[in-house]
PDB file of C-alpha atoms and ligand atoms in Angstrom:
ATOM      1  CA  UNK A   1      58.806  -2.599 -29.938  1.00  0.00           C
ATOM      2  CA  UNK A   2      55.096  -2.536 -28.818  1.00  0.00           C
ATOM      3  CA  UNK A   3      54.884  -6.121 -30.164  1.00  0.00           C
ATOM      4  CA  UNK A   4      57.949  -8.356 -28.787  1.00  0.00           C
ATOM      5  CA  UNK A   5      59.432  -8.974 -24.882  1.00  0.00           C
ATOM      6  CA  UNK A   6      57.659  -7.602 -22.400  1.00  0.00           C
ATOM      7  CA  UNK A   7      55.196  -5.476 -23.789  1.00  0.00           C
ATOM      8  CA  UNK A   8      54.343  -8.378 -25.725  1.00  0.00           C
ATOM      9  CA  UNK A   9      53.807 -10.225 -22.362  1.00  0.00           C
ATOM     10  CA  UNK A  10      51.530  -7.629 -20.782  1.00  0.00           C
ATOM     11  CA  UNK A  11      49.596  -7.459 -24.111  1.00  0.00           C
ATOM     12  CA  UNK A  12      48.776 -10.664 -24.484  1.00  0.00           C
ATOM     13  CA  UNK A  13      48.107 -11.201 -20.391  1.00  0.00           C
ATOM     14  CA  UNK A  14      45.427  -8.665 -21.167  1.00  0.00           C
ATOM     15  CA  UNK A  15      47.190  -5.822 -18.769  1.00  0.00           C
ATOM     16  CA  UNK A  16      47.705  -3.223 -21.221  1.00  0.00           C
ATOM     17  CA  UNK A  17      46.429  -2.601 -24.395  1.00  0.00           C
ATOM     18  CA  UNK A  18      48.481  -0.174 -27.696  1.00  0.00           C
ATOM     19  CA  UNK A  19      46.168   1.726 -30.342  1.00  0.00           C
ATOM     20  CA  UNK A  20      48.454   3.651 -32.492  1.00  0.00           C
ATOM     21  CA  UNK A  21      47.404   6.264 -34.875  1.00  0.00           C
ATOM     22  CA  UNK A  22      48.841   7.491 -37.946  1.00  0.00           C
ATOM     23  CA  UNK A  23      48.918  11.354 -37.933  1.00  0.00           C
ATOM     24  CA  UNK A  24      48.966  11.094 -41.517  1.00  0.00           C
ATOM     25  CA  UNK A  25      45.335   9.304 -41.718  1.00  0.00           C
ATOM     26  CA  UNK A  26      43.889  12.865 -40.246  1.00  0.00           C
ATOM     27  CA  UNK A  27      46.091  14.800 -42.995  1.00  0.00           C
ATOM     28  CA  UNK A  28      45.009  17.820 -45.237  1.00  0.00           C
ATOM     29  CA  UNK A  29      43.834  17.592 -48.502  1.00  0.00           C
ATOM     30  CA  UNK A  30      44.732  14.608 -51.248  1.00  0.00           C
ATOM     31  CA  UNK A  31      47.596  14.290 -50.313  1.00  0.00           C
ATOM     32  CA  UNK A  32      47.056  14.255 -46.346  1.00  0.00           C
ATOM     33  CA  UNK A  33      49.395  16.511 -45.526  1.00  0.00           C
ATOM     34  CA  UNK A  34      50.757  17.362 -42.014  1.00  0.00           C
ATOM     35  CA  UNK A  35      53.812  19.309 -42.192  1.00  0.00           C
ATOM     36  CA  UNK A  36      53.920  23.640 -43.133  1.00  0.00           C
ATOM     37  CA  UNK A  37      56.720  26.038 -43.576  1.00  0.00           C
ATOM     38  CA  UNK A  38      56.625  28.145 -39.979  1.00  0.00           C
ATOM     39  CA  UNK A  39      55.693  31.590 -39.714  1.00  0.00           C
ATOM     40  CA  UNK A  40      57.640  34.326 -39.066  1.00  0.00           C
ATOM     41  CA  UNK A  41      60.898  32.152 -41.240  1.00  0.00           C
ATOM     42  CA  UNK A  42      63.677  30.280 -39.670  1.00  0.00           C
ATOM     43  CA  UNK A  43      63.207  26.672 -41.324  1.00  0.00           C
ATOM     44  CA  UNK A  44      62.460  23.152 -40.590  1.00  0.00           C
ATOM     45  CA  UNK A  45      58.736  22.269 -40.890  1.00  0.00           C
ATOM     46  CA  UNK A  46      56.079  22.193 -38.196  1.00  0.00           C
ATOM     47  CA  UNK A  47      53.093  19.737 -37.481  1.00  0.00           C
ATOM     48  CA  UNK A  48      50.287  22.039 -38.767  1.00  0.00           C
ATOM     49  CA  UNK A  49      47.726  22.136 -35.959  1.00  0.00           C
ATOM     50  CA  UNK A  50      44.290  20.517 -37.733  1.00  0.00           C
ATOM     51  CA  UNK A  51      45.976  17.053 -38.852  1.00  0.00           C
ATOM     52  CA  UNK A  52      46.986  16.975 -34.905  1.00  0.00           C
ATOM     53  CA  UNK A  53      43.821  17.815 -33.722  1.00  0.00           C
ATOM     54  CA  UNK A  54      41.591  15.570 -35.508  1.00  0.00           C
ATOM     55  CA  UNK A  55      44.152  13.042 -34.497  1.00  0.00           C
ATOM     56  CA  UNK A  56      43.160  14.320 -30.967  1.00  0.00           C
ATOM     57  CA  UNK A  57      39.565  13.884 -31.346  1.00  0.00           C
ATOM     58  CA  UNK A  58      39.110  10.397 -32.921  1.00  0.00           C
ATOM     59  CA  UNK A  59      41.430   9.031 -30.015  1.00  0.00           C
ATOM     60  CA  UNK A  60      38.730  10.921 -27.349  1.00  0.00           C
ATOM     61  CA  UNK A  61      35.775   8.873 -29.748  1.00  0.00           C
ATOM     62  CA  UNK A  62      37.618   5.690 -29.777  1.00  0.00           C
ATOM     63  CA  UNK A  63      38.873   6.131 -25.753  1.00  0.00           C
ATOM     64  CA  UNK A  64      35.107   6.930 -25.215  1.00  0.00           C
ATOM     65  CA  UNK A  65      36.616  10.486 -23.431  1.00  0.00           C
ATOM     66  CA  UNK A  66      34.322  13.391 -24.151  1.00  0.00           C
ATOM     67  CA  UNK A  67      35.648  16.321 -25.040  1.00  0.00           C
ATOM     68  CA  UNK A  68      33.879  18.521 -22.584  1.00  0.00           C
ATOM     69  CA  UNK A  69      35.469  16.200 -19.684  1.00  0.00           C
ATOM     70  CA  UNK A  70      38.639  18.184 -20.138  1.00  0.00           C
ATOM     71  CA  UNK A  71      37.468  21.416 -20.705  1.00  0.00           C
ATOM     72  CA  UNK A  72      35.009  22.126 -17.787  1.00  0.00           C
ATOM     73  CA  UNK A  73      38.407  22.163 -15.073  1.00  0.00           C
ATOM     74  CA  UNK A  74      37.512  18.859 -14.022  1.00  0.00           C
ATOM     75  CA  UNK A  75      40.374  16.499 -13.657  1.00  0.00           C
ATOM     76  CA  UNK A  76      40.984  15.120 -17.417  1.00  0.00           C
ATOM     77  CA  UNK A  77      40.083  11.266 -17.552  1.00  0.00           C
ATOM     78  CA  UNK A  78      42.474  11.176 -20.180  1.00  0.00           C
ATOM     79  CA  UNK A  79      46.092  12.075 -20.096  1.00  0.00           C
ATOM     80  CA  UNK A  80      47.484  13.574 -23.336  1.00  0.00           C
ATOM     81  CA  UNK A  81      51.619  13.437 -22.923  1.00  0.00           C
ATOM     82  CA  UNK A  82      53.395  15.238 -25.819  1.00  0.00           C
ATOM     83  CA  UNK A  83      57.028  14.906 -25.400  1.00  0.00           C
ATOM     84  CA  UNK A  84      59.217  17.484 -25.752  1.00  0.00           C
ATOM     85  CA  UNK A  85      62.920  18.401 -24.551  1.00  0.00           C
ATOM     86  CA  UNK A  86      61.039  21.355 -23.570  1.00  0.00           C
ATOM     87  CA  UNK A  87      59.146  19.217 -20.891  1.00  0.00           C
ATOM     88  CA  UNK A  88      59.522  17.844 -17.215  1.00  0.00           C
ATOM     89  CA  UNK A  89      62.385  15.473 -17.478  1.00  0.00           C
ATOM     90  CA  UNK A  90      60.843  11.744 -16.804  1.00  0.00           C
ATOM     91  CA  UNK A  91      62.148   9.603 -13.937  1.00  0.00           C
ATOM     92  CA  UNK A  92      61.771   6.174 -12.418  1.00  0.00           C
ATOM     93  CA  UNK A  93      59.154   7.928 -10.046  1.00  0.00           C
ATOM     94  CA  UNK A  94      57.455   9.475 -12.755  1.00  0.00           C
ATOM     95  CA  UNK A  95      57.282   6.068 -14.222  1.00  0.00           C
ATOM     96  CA  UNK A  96      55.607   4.573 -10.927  1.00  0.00           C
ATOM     97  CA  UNK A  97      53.306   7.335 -10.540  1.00  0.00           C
ATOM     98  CA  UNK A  98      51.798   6.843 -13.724  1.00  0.00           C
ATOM     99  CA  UNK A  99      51.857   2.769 -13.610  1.00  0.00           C
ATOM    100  CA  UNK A 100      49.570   3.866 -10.461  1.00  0.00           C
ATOM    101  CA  UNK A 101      47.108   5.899 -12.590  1.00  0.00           C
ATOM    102  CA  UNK A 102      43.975   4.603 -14.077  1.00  0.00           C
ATOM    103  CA  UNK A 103      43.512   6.859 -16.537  1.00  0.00           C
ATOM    104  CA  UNK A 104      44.460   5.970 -20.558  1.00  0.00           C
ATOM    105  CA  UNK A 105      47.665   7.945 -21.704  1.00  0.00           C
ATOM    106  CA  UNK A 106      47.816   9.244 -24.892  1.00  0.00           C
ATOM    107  CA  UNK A 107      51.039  10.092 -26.534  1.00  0.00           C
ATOM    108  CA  UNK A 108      51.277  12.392 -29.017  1.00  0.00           C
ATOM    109  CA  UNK A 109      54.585  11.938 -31.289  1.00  0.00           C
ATOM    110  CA  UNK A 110      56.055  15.249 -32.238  1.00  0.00           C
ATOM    111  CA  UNK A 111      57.935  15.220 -35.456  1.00  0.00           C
ATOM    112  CA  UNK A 112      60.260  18.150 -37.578  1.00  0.00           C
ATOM    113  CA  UNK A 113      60.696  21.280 -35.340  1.00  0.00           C
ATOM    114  CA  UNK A 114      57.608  20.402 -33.611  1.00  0.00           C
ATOM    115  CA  UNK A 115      53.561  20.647 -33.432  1.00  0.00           C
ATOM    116  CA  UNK A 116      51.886  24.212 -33.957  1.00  0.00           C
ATOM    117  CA  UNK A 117      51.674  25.696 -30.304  1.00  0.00           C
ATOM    118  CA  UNK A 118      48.016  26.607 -30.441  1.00  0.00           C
ATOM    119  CA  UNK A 119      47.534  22.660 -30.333  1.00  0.00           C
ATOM    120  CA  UNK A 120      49.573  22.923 -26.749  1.00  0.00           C
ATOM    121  CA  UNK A 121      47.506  25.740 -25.413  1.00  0.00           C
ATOM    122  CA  UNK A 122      44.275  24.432 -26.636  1.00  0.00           C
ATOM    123  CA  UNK A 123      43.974  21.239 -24.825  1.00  0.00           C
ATOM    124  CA  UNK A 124      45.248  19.903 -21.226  1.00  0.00           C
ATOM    125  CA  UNK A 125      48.702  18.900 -22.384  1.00  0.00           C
ATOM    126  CA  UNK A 126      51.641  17.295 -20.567  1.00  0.00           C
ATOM    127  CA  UNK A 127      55.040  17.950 -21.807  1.00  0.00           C
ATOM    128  CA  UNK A 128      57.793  15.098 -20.603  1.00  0.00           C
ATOM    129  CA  UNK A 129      60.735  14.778 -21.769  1.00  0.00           C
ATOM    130  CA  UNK A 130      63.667  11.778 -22.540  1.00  0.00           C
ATOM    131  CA  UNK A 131      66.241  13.723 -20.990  1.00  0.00           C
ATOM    132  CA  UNK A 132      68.098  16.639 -22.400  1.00  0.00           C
ATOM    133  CA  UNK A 133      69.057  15.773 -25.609  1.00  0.00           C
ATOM    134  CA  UNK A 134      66.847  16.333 -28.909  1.00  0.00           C
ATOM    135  CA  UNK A 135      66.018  13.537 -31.117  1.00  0.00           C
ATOM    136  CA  UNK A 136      63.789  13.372 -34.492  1.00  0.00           C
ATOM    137  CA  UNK A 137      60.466  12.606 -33.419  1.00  0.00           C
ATOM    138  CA  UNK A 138      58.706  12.087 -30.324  1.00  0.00           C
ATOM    139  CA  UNK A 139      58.380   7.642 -30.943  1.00  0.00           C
ATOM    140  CA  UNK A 140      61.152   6.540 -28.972  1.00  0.00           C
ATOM    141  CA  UNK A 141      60.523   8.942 -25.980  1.00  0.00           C
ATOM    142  CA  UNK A 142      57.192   7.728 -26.295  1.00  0.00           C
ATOM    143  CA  UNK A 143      58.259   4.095 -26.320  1.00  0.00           C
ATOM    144  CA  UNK A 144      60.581   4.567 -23.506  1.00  0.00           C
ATOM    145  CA  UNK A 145      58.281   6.064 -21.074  1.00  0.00           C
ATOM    146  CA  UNK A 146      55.444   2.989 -21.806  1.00  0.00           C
ATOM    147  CA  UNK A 147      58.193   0.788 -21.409  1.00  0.00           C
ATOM    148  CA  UNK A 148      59.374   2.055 -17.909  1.00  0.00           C
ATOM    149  CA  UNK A 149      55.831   2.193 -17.290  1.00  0.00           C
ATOM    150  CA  UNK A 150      54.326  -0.808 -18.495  1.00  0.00           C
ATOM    151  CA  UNK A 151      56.909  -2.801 -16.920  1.00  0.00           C
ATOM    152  CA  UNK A 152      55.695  -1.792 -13.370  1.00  0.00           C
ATOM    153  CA  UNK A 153      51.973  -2.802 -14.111  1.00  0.00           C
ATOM    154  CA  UNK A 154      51.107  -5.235 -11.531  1.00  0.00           C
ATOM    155  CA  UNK A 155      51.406  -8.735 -13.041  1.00  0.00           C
ATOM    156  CA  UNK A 156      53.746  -7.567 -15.898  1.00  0.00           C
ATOM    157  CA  UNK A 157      56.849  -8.639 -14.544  1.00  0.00           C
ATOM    158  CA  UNK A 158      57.574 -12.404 -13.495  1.00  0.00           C
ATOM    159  CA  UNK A 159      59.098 -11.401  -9.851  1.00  0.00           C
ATOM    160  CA  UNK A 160      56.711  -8.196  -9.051  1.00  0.00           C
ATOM    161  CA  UNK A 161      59.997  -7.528  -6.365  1.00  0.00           C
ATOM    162  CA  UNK A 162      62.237  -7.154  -8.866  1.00  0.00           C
ATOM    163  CA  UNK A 163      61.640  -3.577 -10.082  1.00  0.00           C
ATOM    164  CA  UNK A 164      61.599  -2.315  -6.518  1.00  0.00           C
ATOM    165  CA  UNK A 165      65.601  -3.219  -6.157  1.00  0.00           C
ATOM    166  CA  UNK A 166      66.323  -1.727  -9.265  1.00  0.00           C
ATOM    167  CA  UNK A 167      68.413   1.167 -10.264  1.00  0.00           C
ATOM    168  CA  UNK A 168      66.739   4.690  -9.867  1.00  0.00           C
ATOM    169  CA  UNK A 169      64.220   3.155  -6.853  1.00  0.00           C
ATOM    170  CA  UNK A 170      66.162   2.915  -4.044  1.00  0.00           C
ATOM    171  CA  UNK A 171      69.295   4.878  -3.403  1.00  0.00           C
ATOM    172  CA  UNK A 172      71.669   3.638  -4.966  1.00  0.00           C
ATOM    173  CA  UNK A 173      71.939   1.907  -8.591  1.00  0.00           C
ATOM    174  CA  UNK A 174      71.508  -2.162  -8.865  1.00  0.00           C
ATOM    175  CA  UNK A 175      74.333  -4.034  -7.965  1.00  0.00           C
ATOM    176  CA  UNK A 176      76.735  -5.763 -10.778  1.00  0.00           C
ATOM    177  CA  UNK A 177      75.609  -8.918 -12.252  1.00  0.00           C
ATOM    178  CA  UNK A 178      77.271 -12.282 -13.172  1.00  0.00           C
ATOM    179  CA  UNK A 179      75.995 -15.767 -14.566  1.00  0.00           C
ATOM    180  CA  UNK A 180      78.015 -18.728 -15.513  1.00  0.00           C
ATOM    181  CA  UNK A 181      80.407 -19.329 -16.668  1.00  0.00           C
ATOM    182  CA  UNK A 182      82.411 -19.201 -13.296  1.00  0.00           C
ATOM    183  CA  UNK A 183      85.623 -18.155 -15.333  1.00  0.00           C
ATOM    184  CA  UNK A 184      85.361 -15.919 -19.026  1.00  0.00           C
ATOM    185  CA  UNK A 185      88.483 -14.803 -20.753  1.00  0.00           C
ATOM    186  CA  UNK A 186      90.589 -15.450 -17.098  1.00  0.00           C
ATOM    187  CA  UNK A 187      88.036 -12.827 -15.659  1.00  0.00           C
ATOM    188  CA  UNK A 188      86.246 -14.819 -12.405  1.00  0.00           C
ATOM    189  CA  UNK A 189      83.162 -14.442 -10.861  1.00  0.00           C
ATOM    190  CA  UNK A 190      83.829 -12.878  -7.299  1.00  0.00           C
ATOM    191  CA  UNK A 191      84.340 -16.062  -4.708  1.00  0.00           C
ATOM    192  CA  UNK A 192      81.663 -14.593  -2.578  1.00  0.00           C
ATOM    193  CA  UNK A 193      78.563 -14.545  -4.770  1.00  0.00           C
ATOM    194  CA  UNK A 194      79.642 -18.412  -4.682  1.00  0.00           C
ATOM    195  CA  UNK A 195      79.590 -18.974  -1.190  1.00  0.00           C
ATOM    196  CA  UNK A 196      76.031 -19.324  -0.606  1.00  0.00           C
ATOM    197  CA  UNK A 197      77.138 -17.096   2.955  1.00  0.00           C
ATOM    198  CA  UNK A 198      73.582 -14.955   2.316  1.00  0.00           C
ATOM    199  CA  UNK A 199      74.812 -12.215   4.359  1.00  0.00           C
ATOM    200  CA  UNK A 200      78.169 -11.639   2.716  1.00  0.00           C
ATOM    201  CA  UNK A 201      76.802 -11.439  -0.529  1.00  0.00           C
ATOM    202  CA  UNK A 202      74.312  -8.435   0.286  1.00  0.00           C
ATOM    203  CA  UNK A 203      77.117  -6.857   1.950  1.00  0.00           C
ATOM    204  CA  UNK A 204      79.133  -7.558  -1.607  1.00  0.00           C
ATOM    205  CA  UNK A 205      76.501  -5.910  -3.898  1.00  0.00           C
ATOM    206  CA  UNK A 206      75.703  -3.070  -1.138  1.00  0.00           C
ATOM    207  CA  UNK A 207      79.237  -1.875  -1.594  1.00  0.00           C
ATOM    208  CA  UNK A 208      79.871  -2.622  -5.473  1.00  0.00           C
ATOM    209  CA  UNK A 209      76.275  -0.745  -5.882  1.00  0.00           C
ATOM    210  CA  UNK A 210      77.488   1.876  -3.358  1.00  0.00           C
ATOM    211  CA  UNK A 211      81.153   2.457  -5.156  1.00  0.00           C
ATOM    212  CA  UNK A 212      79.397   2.886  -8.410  1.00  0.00           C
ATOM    213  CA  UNK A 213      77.265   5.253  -7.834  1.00  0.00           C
ATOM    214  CA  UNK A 214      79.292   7.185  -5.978  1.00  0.00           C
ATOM    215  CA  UNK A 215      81.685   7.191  -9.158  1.00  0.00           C
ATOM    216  CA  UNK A 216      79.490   8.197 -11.496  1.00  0.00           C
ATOM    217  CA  UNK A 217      75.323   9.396  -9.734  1.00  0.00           C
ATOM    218  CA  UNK A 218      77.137  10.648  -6.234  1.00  0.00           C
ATOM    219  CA  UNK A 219      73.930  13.030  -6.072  1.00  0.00           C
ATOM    220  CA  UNK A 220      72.335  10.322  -6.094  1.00  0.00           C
ATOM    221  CA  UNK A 221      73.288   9.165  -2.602  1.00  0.00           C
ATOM    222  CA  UNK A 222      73.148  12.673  -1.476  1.00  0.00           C
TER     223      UNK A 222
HETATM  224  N1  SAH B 301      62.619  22.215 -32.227  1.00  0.00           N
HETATM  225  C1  SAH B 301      62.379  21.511 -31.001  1.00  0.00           C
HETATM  226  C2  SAH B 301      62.800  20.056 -31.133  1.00  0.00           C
HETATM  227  C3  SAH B 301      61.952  19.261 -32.101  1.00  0.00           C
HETATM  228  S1  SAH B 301      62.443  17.604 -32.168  1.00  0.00           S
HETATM  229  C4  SAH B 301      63.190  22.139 -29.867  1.00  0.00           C
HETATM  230  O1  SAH B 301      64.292  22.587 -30.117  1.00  0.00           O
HETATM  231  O2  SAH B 301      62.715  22.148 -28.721  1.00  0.00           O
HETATM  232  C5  SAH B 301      61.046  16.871 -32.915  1.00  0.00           C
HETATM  233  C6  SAH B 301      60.131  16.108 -31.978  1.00  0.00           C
HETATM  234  O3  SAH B 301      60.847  15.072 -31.364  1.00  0.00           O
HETATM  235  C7  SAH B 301      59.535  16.921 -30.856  1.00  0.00           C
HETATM  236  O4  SAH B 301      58.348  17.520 -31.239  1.00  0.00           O
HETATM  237  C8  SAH B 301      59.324  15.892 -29.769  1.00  0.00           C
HETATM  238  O5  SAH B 301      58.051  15.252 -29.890  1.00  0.00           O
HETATM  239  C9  SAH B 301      60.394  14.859 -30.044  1.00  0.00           C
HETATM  240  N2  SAH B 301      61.560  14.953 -29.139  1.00  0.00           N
HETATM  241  C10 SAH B 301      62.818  15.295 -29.489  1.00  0.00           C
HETATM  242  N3  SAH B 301      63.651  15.265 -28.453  1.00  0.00           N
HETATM  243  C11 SAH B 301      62.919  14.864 -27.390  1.00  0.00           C
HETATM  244  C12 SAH B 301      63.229  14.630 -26.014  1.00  0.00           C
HETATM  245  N4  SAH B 301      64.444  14.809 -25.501  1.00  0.00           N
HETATM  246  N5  SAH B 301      62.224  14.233 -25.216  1.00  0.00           N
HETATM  247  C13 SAH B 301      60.973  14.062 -25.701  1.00  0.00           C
HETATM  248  N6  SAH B 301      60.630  14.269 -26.984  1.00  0.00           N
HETATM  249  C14 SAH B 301      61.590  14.669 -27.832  1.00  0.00           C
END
């Protein structure tokens, strides 16, 4: 994912760079374990709390963050998401909020029933979440959220307009879409968007973007 489309693109334009980290690498013992039965019963395994940890400090070496940076109540210069369905649901704003923010972000992929808690109340952690569902490990939230973000980056996209009119940043979702050909399986493309009448067709995808999302976001108009 990190390495095709458009985080491909930003990659290579030299807008965003992706170190990824094996948990396993900073795993116990021979066989670099990372995974423990959790106290107190009720199954499922649980990312013990060292592996995650050492994980934790190598990315501060390699990000060239000191560790007393975060601890001392100043304001971290490096932000360490861990998503969670237990977190702060992401949205499009959240996404443009952090596309705004200098600072690295460091994701750190949950897996099984989750990481050890002492690793969340140790360290200046933000829990986000995909949305309220719950999924195996915390990779595609991860890759979802530097997606939405990444995309916003100046530069990133082509037309640096386009995001603005998108679903989720105005009002009201983006209106439908249609590209040739001008007639698919008797289905044709509404006479308006080929009128080249300007006006009319904003007025056309105001109210086909309006309709929609009163049929299925109305909150979101509210
Ligand atoms: N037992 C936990 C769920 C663990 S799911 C609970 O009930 O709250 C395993 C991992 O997947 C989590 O640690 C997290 O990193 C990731 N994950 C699962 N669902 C997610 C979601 N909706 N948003 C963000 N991360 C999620």
């Amino acid at each position: 994912m990190l390495n095709s489309s458009i985080l491909k693109k930003a990659q290579d334009k030299g807008l965003v760079r992706f170190i990824v980290l094996n948990l396993r690498d900073f795993g116990n013992g021979r066989y670099r374990s990372t995974d423990d039965y959790p106290y107190g019963g009720g199954g499922g395994m649980i990312l013990r709390p060292e592996p995650v940890f050492r994980a934790l400090q190598f990315a501060r070496k390699i990000l060239d963050v000191p560790l007393e940076d975060t601890q001392k109540g100043a304001p971290p210069s490096l932000r360490i998401v861990y998503p969670t369905p237990q977190g702060q649901v992401f949205h499009q704003k959240d996404a443009w909020a952090w596309s705004l923010d200098p600072r690295p972000i460091l994701f750190l992929a949950g897996h099984y029933e989750g990481i050890d808690e002492r690793i969340l109340l140790g360290n200046p952690i933000e829990e986000w979440s995909a949305g309220d569902y719950v999924l195996t490990g915390g990779e595609l939230p991860s890759l979802s959220m530097i997606d939405a973000v990444v995309r916003l980056l100046p530069g990133v996209l082509s037309d640096p307009q386009a995001p603005q009119k998108e679903t989720f940043s105005g009002e009201m979702f983006d209106y439908p879409q249609y590209t040739r050909p001008p007639v698919f399986e008797g289905m044709e493309v509404p006479e308006v968007l080929l009128s080249g009448n300007h006006a009319r067709i904003v007025q056309f995808r105001r109210e086909k973007a309006r309709e929609k999302t009163l049929r299925v976001r109305p909150e979101l108009l509210e």
